[in-house]
Structure formats: C-alpha cells, structure tokens
Amino acid sequence: MPTTERPQRAVHGRPFVVAIDGPAGAGKSTVARGVARALGFAHLDTGAMYRALTAKALDAGIDPSDGPALTSLAEHTKIEFGPDGLIVDGHPVGREARAPRVSRAVSAVSAHQGVRRELVRHQREILATGDVVAEGRDIGTVVAPDAPVKVFLTASIDERARRRHREMAEGGQDVSLPSLTEEIARRDAHDSSRPVSPLVPAPDAVQLDTSNQTPREVVDKVIALVRERREGR
C-alpha cells in the first residue's frame, strides 16, 4: 500500500508543508491523503517509516528496548521517496507494517532518541523537495516546526478504537475491540509522556476533534486553513 507520493516542486517559492499530527485512530491518514489529493501535494506518512523499521527490527530479533541496536539499524536502513511512495531497503512499505506485532512494538522503538534523529533527518530531506502534507506525531513540534499550517487531530478513545478495528477487519486482521481500546490507551500514555518528541500539539496548531465529523468535513477545514495561510504569505 503506497504511503507516500513524490512531492511536486514548489512553484511559489519554498516548499509548503502541511503538518498533521495526532494519536492513533484520529483520522490522520484519511485526512492527509484527502488534503494532498485536493491540493496536488505529496503525502508523507512518517509513521510508516517507524513501522517499517520496527518490522525490520523484529525480523532481525532486535528487542524494542535495545536503543543502540535500533539506532544502528536505522542508520543502515535505506529509505527512499520515489514515484511509488516510501521505499525501505528496496521494498515498498506494505501491510506487514500494520501487523499487530508491529503495532505493539512501534511505540517503544520510536521512543529511542537515535532512531528518531535518523528518521527525522530523512523526513526533513523529503519535506525540502516540494509541497507536502506530512502526517505523524511530531511534525509540527519537531520535524517541521516552521510549517505554515499545523493541525492536531483528536477523537475519543472509543471512536478511535472503533475506526482502527474496522480498518484492521477490512485488512483481514482479527483483533478484539476491547483489546484494541486498551492498546490505544496504553500507546497514548506512552507517546504523550516519553522524553523524546512527546505526542503534544504544537502551540500554534489548530486542534480539531474528529469524533463527530466526517472525513470530508475535516479535509475541507484543513484545505480552508491552507488557502488562508497561502493567501497571507
């Protein structure tokens, strides 16, 4: 499944970055894809980088708590951003990156400073190449703190769990809703309290609760923000 598209060269000066952050199940991917499609921007799912690295680490038998080994793995992982999306070690990021075993470990893997340093470097290189809608957990605070548009999406834990459960069921993964709700709550607590790049809104981010809004409504609001900022540049 493609997780990125090649950025288009900015035609109005420096690249325009739309930063979309938020916890799991808040609607980041759906909204980011919709905004990118409507504006003709590239779409970068930074979470896919961490998931791909986590899958690679698990396959190599590296413990998610082993920071030095994971940092070395990140430093020796080839990450490319081509016409077909994000390519890691020559392979497109696929469904394996969304497997339950990866979901359980990715938060621990991504908490290591060395891992984040290396992947953030890749992300910034991509954002410098053209207009991009980037989604993640620290785009507006760490990766692109100067992004002209920063959005932080939220939703209730129950709603986010229902969305993720539906998404996983459609992908053929059998996970109970209660266990998924617990997993999301644990990940929220871990991500928001970690010392390196915690999951928090940027001070100037526009916060949108997506619990009772359709994806189209949220996409339209973000597009309106982009147009407002671009007109004011």
mmCIF file of C-alpha atoms in Angstrom:
data_model
loop_
_atom_site.group_PDB
_atom_site.id
_atom_site.type_symbol
_atom_site.label_atom_id
_atom_site.label_comp_id
_atom_site.label_asym_id
_atom_site.label_seq_id
_atom_site.Cartn_x
_atom_site.Cartn_y
_atom_site.Cartn_z
ATOM 1 C CA MET A 1 0.000 0.000 0.000
ATOM 2 C CA PRO A 2 1.603 3.294 -1.020
ATOM 3 C CA THR A 3 2.257 5.551 1.943
ATOM 4 C CA THR A 4 3.739 8.497 0.101
ATOM 5 C CA GLU A 5 3.764 10.212 -3.257
ATOM 6 C CA ARG A 6 6.617 12.118 -4.872
ATOM 7 C CA PRO A 7 6.468 15.825 -3.925
ATOM 8 C CA GLN A 8 5.746 18.337 -6.642
ATOM 9 C CA ARG A 9 8.333 21.084 -6.927
ATOM 10 C CA ALA A 10 7.036 24.224 -5.228
ATOM 11 C CA VAL A 11 6.041 26.826 -7.796
ATOM 12 C CA HIS A 12 5.564 29.695 -5.332
ATOM 13 C CA GLY A 13 8.961 29.727 -3.633
ATOM 14 C CA ARG A 14 9.971 27.488 -0.759
ATOM 15 C CA PRO A 15 8.093 24.202 -0.253
ATOM 16 C CA PHE A 16 4.755 24.457 1.574
ATOM 17 C CA VAL A 17 4.321 21.936 4.384
ATOM 18 C CA VAL A 18 1.012 20.971 5.961
ATOM 19 C CA ALA A 19 1.712 19.246 9.298
ATOM 20 C CA ILE A 20 -0.975 16.882 10.564
ATOM 21 C CA ASP A 21 -0.341 15.316 13.963
ATOM 22 C CA GLY A 22 -2.423 13.303 16.380
ATOM 23 C CA PRO A 23 -2.800 9.956 18.135
ATOM 24 C CA ALA A 24 -3.659 6.618 16.534
ATOM 25 C CA GLY A 25 -7.122 6.480 15.006
ATOM 26 C CA ALA A 26 -7.702 10.234 14.979
ATOM 27 C CA GLY A 27 -8.030 10.203 11.197
ATOM 28 C CA LYS A 28 -4.583 11.481 10.205
ATOM 29 C CA SER A 29 -4.081 9.223 7.191
ATOM 30 C CA THR A 30 -7.559 9.709 5.747
ATOM 31 C CA VAL A 31 -7.398 13.470 6.173
ATOM 32 C CA ALA A 32 -3.797 13.807 4.978
ATOM 33 C CA ARG A 33 -4.498 11.800 1.833
ATOM 34 C CA GLY A 34 -7.639 13.821 1.132
ATOM 35 C CA VAL A 35 -5.900 17.161 1.574
ATOM 36 C CA ALA A 36 -2.905 16.099 -0.519
ATOM 37 C CA ARG A 37 -5.142 14.856 -3.314
ATOM 38 C CA ALA A 38 -7.229 18.033 -3.352
ATOM 39 C CA LEU A 39 -4.219 20.361 -3.383
ATOM 40 C CA GLY A 40 -1.929 18.323 -5.611
ATOM 41 C CA PHE A 41 0.613 17.954 -2.798
ATOM 42 C CA ALA A 42 2.616 14.854 -1.970
ATOM 43 C CA HIS A 43 1.572 12.793 1.057
ATOM 44 C CA LEU A 44 4.154 11.603 3.576
ATOM 45 C CA ASP A 45 3.180 9.148 6.306
ATOM 46 C CA THR A 46 6.077 9.406 8.743
ATOM 47 C CA GLY A 47 4.567 6.696 10.917
ATOM 48 C CA ALA A 48 5.175 4.249 8.080
ATOM 49 C CA MET A 49 8.915 4.836 8.475
ATOM 50 C CA TYR A 50 8.794 3.867 12.145
ATOM 51 C CA ARG A 51 6.575 0.886 11.410
ATOM 52 C CA ALA A 52 8.844 -0.348 8.623
ATOM 53 C CA LEU A 53 11.881 -0.044 10.885
ATOM 54 C CA THR A 54 10.024 -1.822 13.691
ATOM 55 C CA ALA A 55 9.097 -4.713 11.393
ATOM 56 C CA LYS A 56 12.722 -4.943 10.254
ATOM 57 C CA ALA A 57 13.927 -4.952 13.872
ATOM 58 C CA LEU A 58 11.508 -7.691 14.893
ATOM 59 C CA ASP A 59 12.530 -9.798 11.903
ATOM 60 C CA ALA A 60 16.164 -9.367 12.958
ATOM 61 C CA GLY A 61 15.391 -10.380 16.542
ATOM 62 C CA ILE A 62 16.241 -6.961 17.978
ATOM 63 C CA ASP A 63 14.487 -6.150 21.240
ATOM 64 C CA PRO A 64 12.373 -2.946 21.083
ATOM 65 C CA SER A 65 14.166 -1.734 24.219
ATOM 66 C CA ASP A 66 17.653 -2.013 22.685
ATOM 67 C CA GLY A 67 18.318 1.599 21.748
ATOM 68 C CA PRO A 68 21.889 1.226 20.433
ATOM 69 C CA ALA A 69 20.980 -1.725 18.200
ATOM 70 C CA LEU A 70 17.901 0.050 16.870
ATOM 71 C CA THR A 71 19.842 3.243 16.221
ATOM 72 C CA SER A 72 22.442 1.281 14.264
ATOM 73 C CA LEU A 73 19.665 -0.436 12.332
ATOM 74 C CA ALA A 74 18.121 2.934 11.452
ATOM 75 C CA GLU A 75 21.487 4.293 10.333
ATOM 76 C CA HIS A 76 21.952 1.332 7.990
ATOM 77 C CA THR A 77 18.420 1.308 6.580
ATOM 78 C CA LYS A 78 17.980 2.724 3.091
ATOM 79 C CA ILE A 79 14.922 4.968 2.850
ATOM 80 C CA GLU A 80 13.830 6.390 -0.494
ATOM 81 C CA PHE A 81 10.928 8.564 -1.576
ATOM 82 C CA GLY A 82 10.034 7.675 -5.154
ATOM 83 C CA PRO A 83 7.117 7.781 -7.593
ATOM 84 C CA ASP A 84 5.587 4.693 -5.965
ATOM 85 C CA GLY A 85 5.884 6.019 -2.440
ATOM 86 C CA LEU A 86 8.094 5.166 0.503
ATOM 87 C CA ILE A 87 10.710 2.506 -0.267
ATOM 88 C CA VAL A 88 12.643 0.883 2.580
ATOM 89 C CA ASP A 89 15.632 -1.265 1.662
ATOM 90 C CA GLY A 90 14.324 -1.503 -1.877
ATOM 91 C CA HIS A 91 10.822 -2.648 -0.928
ATOM 92 C CA PRO A 92 7.548 -0.669 -0.739
ATOM 93 C CA VAL A 93 6.095 -0.368 2.752
ATOM 94 C CA GLY A 94 3.218 -2.854 2.767
ATOM 95 C CA ARG A 95 0.611 -4.434 5.017
ATOM 96 C CA GLU A 96 3.234 -6.091 7.201
ATOM 97 C CA ALA A 97 3.959 -2.668 8.675
ATOM 98 C CA ARG A 98 0.380 -2.622 10.017
ATOM 99 C CA ALA A 99 0.537 -6.087 11.592
ATOM 100 C CA PRO A 100 -0.453 -6.360 15.281
ATOM 101 C CA ARG A 101 3.084 -7.358 16.308
ATOM 102 C CA VAL A 102 4.378 -4.116 14.802
ATOM 103 C CA SER A 103 1.626 -2.042 16.414
ATOM 104 C CA ARG A 104 2.555 -3.439 19.815
ATOM 105 C CA ALA A 105 6.253 -2.600 19.433
ATOM 106 C CA VAL A 106 6.397 0.570 17.338
ATOM 107 C CA SER A 107 5.830 2.961 20.233
ATOM 108 C CA ALA A 108 8.829 1.549 22.123
ATOM 109 C CA VAL A 109 11.032 1.560 19.031
ATOM 110 C CA SER A 110 10.137 5.127 18.100
ATOM 111 C CA ALA A 111 10.887 6.406 21.608
ATOM 112 C CA HIS A 112 14.654 5.988 21.177
ATOM 113 C CA GLN A 113 16.441 9.265 20.520
ATOM 114 C CA GLY A 114 18.855 7.767 17.987
ATOM 115 C CA VAL A 115 16.030 6.234 15.974
ATOM 116 C CA ARG A 116 14.079 9.475 15.881
ATOM 117 C CA ARG A 117 17.162 11.503 14.998
ATOM 118 C CA GLU A 118 17.889 9.345 11.965
ATOM 119 C CA LEU A 119 14.313 9.134 10.689
ATOM 120 C CA VAL A 120 13.641 12.830 11.269
ATOM 121 C CA ARG A 121 16.679 13.544 9.097
ATOM 122 C CA HIS A 122 15.084 11.558 6.259
ATOM 123 C CA GLN A 123 11.746 13.270 6.796
ATOM 124 C CA ARG A 124 13.222 16.759 6.631
ATOM 125 C CA GLU A 125 15.058 15.883 3.425
ATOM 126 C CA ILE A 126 11.759 14.829 1.876
ATOM 127 C CA LEU A 127 9.921 17.951 3.044
ATOM 128 C CA ALA A 128 12.594 20.135 1.459
ATOM 129 C CA THR A 129 11.879 18.764 -2.027
ATOM 130 C CA GLY A 130 8.378 20.117 -2.634
ATOM 131 C CA ASP A 131 4.864 20.752 -1.319
ATOM 132 C CA VAL A 132 3.928 18.003 1.150
ATOM 133 C CA VAL A 133 1.143 17.042 3.538
ATOM 134 C CA ALA A 134 3.016 15.218 6.302
ATOM 135 C CA GLU A 135 1.302 13.173 8.986
ATOM 136 C CA GLY A 136 2.746 11.864 12.208
ATOM 137 C CA ARG A 137 3.093 12.591 15.896
ATOM 138 C CA ASP A 138 5.770 15.280 15.950
ATOM 139 C CA ILE A 139 5.615 17.000 12.565
ATOM 140 C CA GLY A 140 4.557 20.384 13.906
ATOM 141 C CA THR A 141 6.764 20.256 17.004
ATOM 142 C CA VAL A 142 9.997 18.627 15.781
ATOM 143 C CA VAL A 143 10.147 17.700 12.097
ATOM 144 C CA ALA A 144 8.729 20.918 10.641
ATOM 145 C CA PRO A 145 8.195 23.450 13.450
ATOM 146 C CA ASP A 146 8.057 26.258 10.873
ATOM 147 C CA ALA A 147 5.285 24.639 8.807
ATOM 148 C CA PRO A 148 2.765 27.334 7.832
ATOM 149 C CA VAL A 149 -0.164 25.017 8.594
ATOM 150 C CA LYS A 150 -0.197 22.806 11.682
ATOM 151 C CA VAL A 151 -3.198 20.695 12.594
ATOM 152 C CA PHE A 152 -3.600 18.388 15.586
ATOM 153 C CA LEU A 153 -6.418 15.863 15.203
ATOM 154 C CA THR A 154 -8.091 14.243 18.183
ATOM 155 C CA ALA A 155 -11.041 11.931 18.844
ATOM 156 C CA SER A 156 -12.342 9.936 21.789
ATOM 157 C CA ILE A 157 -10.510 6.686 22.551
ATOM 158 C CA ASP A 158 -13.683 4.668 21.903
ATOM 159 C CA GLU A 159 -14.177 6.260 18.489
ATOM 160 C CA ARG A 160 -10.544 5.820 17.551
ATOM 161 C CA ALA A 161 -10.631 2.165 18.592
ATOM 162 C CA ARG A 162 -13.759 1.575 16.500
ATOM 163 C CA ARG A 163 -12.094 3.149 13.466
ATOM 164 C CA ARG A 164 -8.916 1.130 13.845
ATOM 165 C CA HIS A 165 -10.908 -2.067 14.468
ATOM 166 C CA ARG A 166 -12.878 -1.506 11.269
ATOM 167 C CA GLU A 167 -9.696 -0.771 9.328
ATOM 168 C CA MET A 168 -7.990 -3.920 10.601
ATOM 169 C CA ALA A 169 -11.042 -6.081 9.937
ATOM 170 C CA GLU A 170 -11.128 -4.828 6.361
ATOM 171 C CA GLY A 171 -7.486 -5.847 6.083
ATOM 172 C CA GLY A 172 -8.249 -9.348 7.322
ATOM 173 C CA GLN A 173 -6.807 -8.885 10.823
ATOM 174 C CA ASP A 174 -8.801 -10.360 13.703
ATOM 175 C CA VAL A 175 -8.370 -8.195 16.811
ATOM 176 C CA SER A 176 -10.979 -7.723 19.541
ATOM 177 C CA LEU A 177 -12.319 -4.214 20.073
ATOM 178 C CA PRO A 178 -11.698 -4.222 23.873
ATOM 179 C CA SER A 179 -8.058 -5.250 23.459
ATOM 180 C CA LEU A 180 -7.589 -2.622 20.758
ATOM 181 C CA THR A 181 -9.088 0.045 23.028
ATOM 182 C CA GLU A 182 -6.647 -0.919 25.786
ATOM 183 C CA GLU A 183 -3.720 -0.892 23.364
ATOM 184 C CA ILE A 184 -4.583 2.595 22.103
ATOM 185 C CA ALA A 185 -4.931 3.906 25.669
ATOM 186 C CA ARG A 186 -1.520 2.462 26.576
ATOM 187 C CA ARG A 187 0.081 3.930 23.485
ATOM 188 C CA ASP A 188 -1.459 7.346 24.192
ATOM 189 C CA ALA A 189 0.035 7.323 27.684
ATOM 190 C CA HIS A 190 3.431 6.190 26.423
ATOM 191 C CA ASP A 191 3.625 8.585 23.474
ATOM 192 C CA SER A 192 2.483 11.650 25.402
ATOM 193 C CA SER A 193 4.898 11.091 28.303
ATOM 194 C CA ARG A 194 8.075 9.997 26.513
ATOM 195 C CA PRO A 195 11.032 12.381 26.948
ATOM 196 C CA VAL A 196 11.905 12.418 23.230
ATOM 197 C CA SER A 197 9.375 14.034 20.872
ATOM 198 C CA PRO A 198 6.273 13.513 23.038
ATOM 199 C CA LEU A 199 2.849 13.493 21.415
ATOM 200 C CA VAL A 200 1.677 17.036 22.133
ATOM 201 C CA PRO A 201 0.101 19.726 19.948
ATOM 202 C CA ALA A 202 2.363 22.496 18.709
ATOM 203 C CA PRO A 203 1.489 25.770 20.495
ATOM 204 C CA ASP A 204 0.219 27.251 17.231
ATOM 205 C CA ALA A 205 -1.540 24.132 15.932
ATOM 206 C CA VAL A 206 -5.245 24.197 15.115
ATOM 207 C CA GLN A 207 -6.865 21.393 17.114
ATOM 208 C CA LEU A 208 -9.763 19.539 15.509
ATOM 209 C CA ASP A 209 -11.864 16.882 17.244
ATOM 210 C CA THR A 210 -12.905 14.427 14.533
ATOM 211 C CA SER A 211 -15.185 12.288 16.728
ATOM 212 C CA ASN A 212 -18.419 13.606 15.233
ATOM 213 C CA GLN A 213 -17.177 14.875 11.885
ATOM 214 C CA THR A 214 -16.955 13.140 8.538
ATOM 215 C CA PRO A 215 -13.554 12.879 6.856
ATOM 216 C CA ARG A 216 -14.809 15.250 4.160
ATOM 217 C CA GLU A 217 -15.695 17.892 6.743
ATOM 218 C CA VAL A 218 -12.247 17.702 8.329
ATOM 219 C CA VAL A 219 -10.481 17.732 4.952
ATOM 220 C CA ASP A 220 -12.424 20.845 3.944
ATOM 221 C CA LYS A 221 -11.423 22.620 7.162
ATOM 222 C CA VAL A 222 -7.747 21.855 6.618
ATOM 223 C CA ILE A 223 -7.924 22.971 2.981
ATOM 224 C CA ALA A 224 -9.504 26.243 4.128
ATOM 225 C CA LEU A 225 -6.594 26.744 6.543
ATOM 226 C CA VAL A 226 -4.076 26.107 3.772
ATOM 227 C CA ARG A 227 -5.735 28.598 1.445
ATOM 228 C CA GLU A 228 -5.901 31.174 4.209
ATOM 229 C CA ARG A 229 -2.186 30.791 5.011
ATOM 230 C CA ARG A 230 -1.102 30.787 1.368
ATOM 231 C CA GLU A 231 -3.018 33.962 0.654
ATOM 232 C CA GLY A 232 -1.322 35.580 3.613
ATOM 233 C CA ARG A 233 2.211 34.630 2.595
#
